Short mmCIF file of C-alpha atoms in Angstrom, two decimals:
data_model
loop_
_atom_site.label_atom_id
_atom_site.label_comp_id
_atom_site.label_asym_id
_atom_site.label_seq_id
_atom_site.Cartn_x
_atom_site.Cartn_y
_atom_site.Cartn_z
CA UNK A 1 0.00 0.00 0.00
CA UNK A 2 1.11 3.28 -0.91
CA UNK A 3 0.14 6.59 0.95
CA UNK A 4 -1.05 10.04 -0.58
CA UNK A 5 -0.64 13.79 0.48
CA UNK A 6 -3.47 13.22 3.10
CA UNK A 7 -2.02 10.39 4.45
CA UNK A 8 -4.27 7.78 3.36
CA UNK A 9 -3.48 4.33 2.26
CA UNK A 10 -4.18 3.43 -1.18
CA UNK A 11 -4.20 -0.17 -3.04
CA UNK A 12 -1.26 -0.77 -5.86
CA UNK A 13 -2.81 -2.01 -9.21
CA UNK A 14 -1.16 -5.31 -7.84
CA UNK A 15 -2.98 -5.68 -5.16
CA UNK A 16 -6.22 -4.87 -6.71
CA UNK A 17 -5.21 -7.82 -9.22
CA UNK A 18 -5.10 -10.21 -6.20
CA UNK A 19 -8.17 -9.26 -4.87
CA UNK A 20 -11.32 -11.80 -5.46
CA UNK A 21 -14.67 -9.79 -8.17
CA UNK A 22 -16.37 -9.54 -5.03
CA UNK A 23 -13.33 -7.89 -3.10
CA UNK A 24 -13.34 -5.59 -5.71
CA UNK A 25 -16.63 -4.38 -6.10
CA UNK A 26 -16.96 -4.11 -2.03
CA UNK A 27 -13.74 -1.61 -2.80
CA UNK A 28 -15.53 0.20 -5.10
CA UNK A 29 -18.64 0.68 -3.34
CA UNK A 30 -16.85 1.70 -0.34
CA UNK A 31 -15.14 4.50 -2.27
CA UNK A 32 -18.41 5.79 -3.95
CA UNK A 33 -17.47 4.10 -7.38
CA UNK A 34 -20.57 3.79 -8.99
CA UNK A 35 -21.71 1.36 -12.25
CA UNK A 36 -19.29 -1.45 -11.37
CA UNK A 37 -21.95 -4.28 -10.55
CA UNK A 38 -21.46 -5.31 -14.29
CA UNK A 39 -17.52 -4.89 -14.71
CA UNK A 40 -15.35 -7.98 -15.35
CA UNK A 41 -12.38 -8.13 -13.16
CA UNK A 42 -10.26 -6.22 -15.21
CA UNK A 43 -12.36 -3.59 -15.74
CA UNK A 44 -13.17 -3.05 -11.77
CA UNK A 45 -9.14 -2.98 -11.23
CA UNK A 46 -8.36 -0.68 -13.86
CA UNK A 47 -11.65 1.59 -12.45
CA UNK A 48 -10.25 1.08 -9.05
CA UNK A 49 -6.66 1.76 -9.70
CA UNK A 50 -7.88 4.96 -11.68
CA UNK A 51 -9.84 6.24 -8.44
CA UNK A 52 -6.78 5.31 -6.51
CA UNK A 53 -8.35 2.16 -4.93
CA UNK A 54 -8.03 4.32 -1.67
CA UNK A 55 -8.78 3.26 1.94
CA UNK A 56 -11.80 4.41 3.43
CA UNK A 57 -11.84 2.54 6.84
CA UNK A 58 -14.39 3.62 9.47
CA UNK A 59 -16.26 5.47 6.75
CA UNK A 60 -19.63 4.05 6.32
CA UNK A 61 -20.11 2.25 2.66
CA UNK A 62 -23.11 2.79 0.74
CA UNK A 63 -23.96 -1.25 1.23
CA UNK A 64 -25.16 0.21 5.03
CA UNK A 65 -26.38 3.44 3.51
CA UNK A 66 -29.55 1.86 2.04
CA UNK A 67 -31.66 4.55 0.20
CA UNK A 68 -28.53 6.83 -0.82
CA UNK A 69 -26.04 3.84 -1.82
CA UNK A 70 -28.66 0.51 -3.28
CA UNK A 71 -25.80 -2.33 -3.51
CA UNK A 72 -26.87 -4.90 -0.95
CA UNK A 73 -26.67 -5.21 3.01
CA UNK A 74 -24.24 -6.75 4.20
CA UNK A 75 -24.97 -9.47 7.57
CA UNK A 76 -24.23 -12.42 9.45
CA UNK A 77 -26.80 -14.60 8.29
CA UNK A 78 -26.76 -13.63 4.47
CA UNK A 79 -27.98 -16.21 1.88
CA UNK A 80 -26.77 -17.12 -1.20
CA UNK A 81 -29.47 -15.08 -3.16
CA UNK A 82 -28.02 -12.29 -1.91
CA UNK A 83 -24.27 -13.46 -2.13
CA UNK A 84 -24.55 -14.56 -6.51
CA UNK A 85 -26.76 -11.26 -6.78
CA UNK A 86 -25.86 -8.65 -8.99
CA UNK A 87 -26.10 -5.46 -6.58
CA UNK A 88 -27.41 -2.41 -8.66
CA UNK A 89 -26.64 0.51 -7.13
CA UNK A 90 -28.70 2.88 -9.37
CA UNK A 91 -31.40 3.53 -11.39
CA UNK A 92 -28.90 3.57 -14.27
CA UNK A 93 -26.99 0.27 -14.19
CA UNK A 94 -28.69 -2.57 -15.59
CA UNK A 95 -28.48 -6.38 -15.02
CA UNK A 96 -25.62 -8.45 -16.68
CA UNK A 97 -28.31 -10.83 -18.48
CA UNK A 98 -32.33 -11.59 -18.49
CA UNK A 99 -32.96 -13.94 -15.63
CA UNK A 100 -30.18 -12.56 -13.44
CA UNK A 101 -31.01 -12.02 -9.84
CA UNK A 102 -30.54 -8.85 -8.61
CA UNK A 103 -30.51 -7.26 -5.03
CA UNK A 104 -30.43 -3.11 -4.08
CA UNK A 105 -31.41 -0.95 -1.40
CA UNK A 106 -31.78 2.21 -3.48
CA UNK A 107 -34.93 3.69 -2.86
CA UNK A 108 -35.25 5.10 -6.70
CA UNK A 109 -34.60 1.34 -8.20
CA UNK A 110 -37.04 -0.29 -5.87
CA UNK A 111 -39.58 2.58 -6.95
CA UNK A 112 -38.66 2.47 -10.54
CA UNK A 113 -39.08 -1.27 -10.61
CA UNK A 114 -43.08 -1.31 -8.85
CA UNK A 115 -44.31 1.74 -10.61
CA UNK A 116 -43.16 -0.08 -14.40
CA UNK A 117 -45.19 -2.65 -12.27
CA UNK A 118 -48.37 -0.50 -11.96
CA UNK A 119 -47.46 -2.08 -8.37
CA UNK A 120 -48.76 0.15 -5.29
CA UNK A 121 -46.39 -0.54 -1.78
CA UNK A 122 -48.59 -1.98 0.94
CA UNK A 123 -48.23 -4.14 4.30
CA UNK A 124 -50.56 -7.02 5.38
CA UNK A 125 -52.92 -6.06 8.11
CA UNK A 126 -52.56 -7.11 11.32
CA UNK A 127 -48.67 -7.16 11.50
CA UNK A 128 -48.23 -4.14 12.62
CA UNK A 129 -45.29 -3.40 15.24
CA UNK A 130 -46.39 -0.08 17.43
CA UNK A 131 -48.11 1.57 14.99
CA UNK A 132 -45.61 1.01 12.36
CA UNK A 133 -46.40 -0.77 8.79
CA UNK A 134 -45.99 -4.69 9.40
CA UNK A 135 -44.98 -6.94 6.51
CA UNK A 136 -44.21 -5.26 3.45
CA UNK A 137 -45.70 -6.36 0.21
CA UNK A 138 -46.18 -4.46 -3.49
CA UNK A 139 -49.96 -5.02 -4.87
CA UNK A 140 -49.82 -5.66 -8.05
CA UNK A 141 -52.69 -5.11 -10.53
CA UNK A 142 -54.82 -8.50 -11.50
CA UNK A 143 -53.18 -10.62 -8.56
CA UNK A 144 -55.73 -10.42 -5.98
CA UNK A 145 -54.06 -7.91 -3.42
CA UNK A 146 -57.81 -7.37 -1.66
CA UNK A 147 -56.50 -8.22 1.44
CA UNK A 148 -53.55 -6.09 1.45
CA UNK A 149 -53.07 -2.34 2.97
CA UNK A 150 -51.58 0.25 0.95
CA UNK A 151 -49.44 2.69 2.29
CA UNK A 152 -47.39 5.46 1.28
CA UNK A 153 -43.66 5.31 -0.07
CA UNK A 154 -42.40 6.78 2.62
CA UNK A 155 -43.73 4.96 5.26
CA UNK A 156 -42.87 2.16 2.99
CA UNK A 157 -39.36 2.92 2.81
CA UNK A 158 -38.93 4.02 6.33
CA UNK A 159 -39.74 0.60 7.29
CA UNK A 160 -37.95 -1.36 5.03
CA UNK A 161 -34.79 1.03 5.96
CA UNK A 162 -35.41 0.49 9.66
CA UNK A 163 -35.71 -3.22 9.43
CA UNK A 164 -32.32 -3.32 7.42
CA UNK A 165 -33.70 -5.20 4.82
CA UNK A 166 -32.28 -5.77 1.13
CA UNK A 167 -34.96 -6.08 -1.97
CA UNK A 168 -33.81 -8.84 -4.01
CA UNK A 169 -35.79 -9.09 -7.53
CA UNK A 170 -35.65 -9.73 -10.96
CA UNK A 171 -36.35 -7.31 -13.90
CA UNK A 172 -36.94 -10.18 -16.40
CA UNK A 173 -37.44 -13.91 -16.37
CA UNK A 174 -34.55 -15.82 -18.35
CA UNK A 175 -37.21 -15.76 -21.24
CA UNK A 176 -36.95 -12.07 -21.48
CA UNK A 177 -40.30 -11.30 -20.41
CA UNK A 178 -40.96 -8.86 -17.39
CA UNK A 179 -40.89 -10.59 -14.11
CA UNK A 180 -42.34 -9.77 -10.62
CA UNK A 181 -40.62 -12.00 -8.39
CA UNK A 182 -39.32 -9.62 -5.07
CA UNK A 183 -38.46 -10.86 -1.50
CA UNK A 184 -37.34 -8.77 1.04
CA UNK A 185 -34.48 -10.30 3.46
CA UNK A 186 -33.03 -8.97 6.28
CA UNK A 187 -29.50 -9.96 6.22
CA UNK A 188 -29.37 -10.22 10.33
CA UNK A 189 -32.01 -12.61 10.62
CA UNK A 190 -33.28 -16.14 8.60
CA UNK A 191 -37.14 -15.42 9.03
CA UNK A 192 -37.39 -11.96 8.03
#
């Protein structure tokens, strides 16, 4: 590791090559590196090494940011849709093929995605927590959401923010047409 004028540590292009995809784009979200989720590994190390692959310990990384960052939670009892998801960080990237599993916490692509969906956000009654929204669910036109609540986005997103939860999804089935497969997981706990 080198050092720059302000005294922070910064990766060599070497090390960068030694690091594992998933190292790398865990670097570049943790420098603010945006549109990475769909670089090959010598794209993200060139990227990196051009941002200076510098060290940003302590400093929070948009993965725990939620609404500002998107990218994916990180937590102790994370599953393996979340681990082979492509993290999309923005409204802008896209995913790397149809089919492909995808997991954010960016407010603006989980909107984006239920209002192509004509999809309204809602909770099921009766699992409320003190007067907060209980489970959180998207009605979707045609599929028989009469027995769901809907509330508004922000309430929506509060929750889903508060309950650390990562939206994994799927823009299109592996047949190219438009999917609306969601779950929300909380990457702390197996049952959320």
């Amino acid at each position: 590791m080198a050092k720059t004028r302000q005294g922070k540590q910064t990766l060599t292009e070497s090390e960068l090559e030694d690091m594992k995809v998933d190292e790398l784009r865990a670097k570049a979200r943790e420098i603010g590196l945006s549109g990475t989720s769909h670089m090959h590994k010598g794209d993200l190390v060139k990227a990196l090494a051009e941002a200076g692959g510098r060290e940003t310990k302590g400093a929070p990384t948009p993965r725990s940011e939620g609404s500002h960052g998107g990218g994916a939670r990180p937590g102790s009892e994370e599953t393996k849709s979340v681990k082979y998801a492509q993290e999309i960080s923005s409204p802008e990237e896209e995913p790397e093929r149809e089919g492909r599993s995808l997991v954010t916490t960016n407010h603006d692509v989980i909107r984006g995605w239920a209002e192509r969906r004509d999809a309204q956000p809602a909770t099921v009654p009766g699992t409320e927590h003190g007067g907060r929204p209980g489970v959180l669910r998207f009605d979707f036109p045609g599929y028989g959401g009469k027995d769901l609540q809907h509330i508004g986005w922000d309430e929506w997103f509060e929750t889903f923010d508060q309950r650390g939860l990562n939206f994994i999804y799927q823009e299109e089935r592996t047949d190219g047409t438009q999917s609306n497969f969601f779950r929300l997981e909380n990457p702390d706990r197996e049952d959320a």
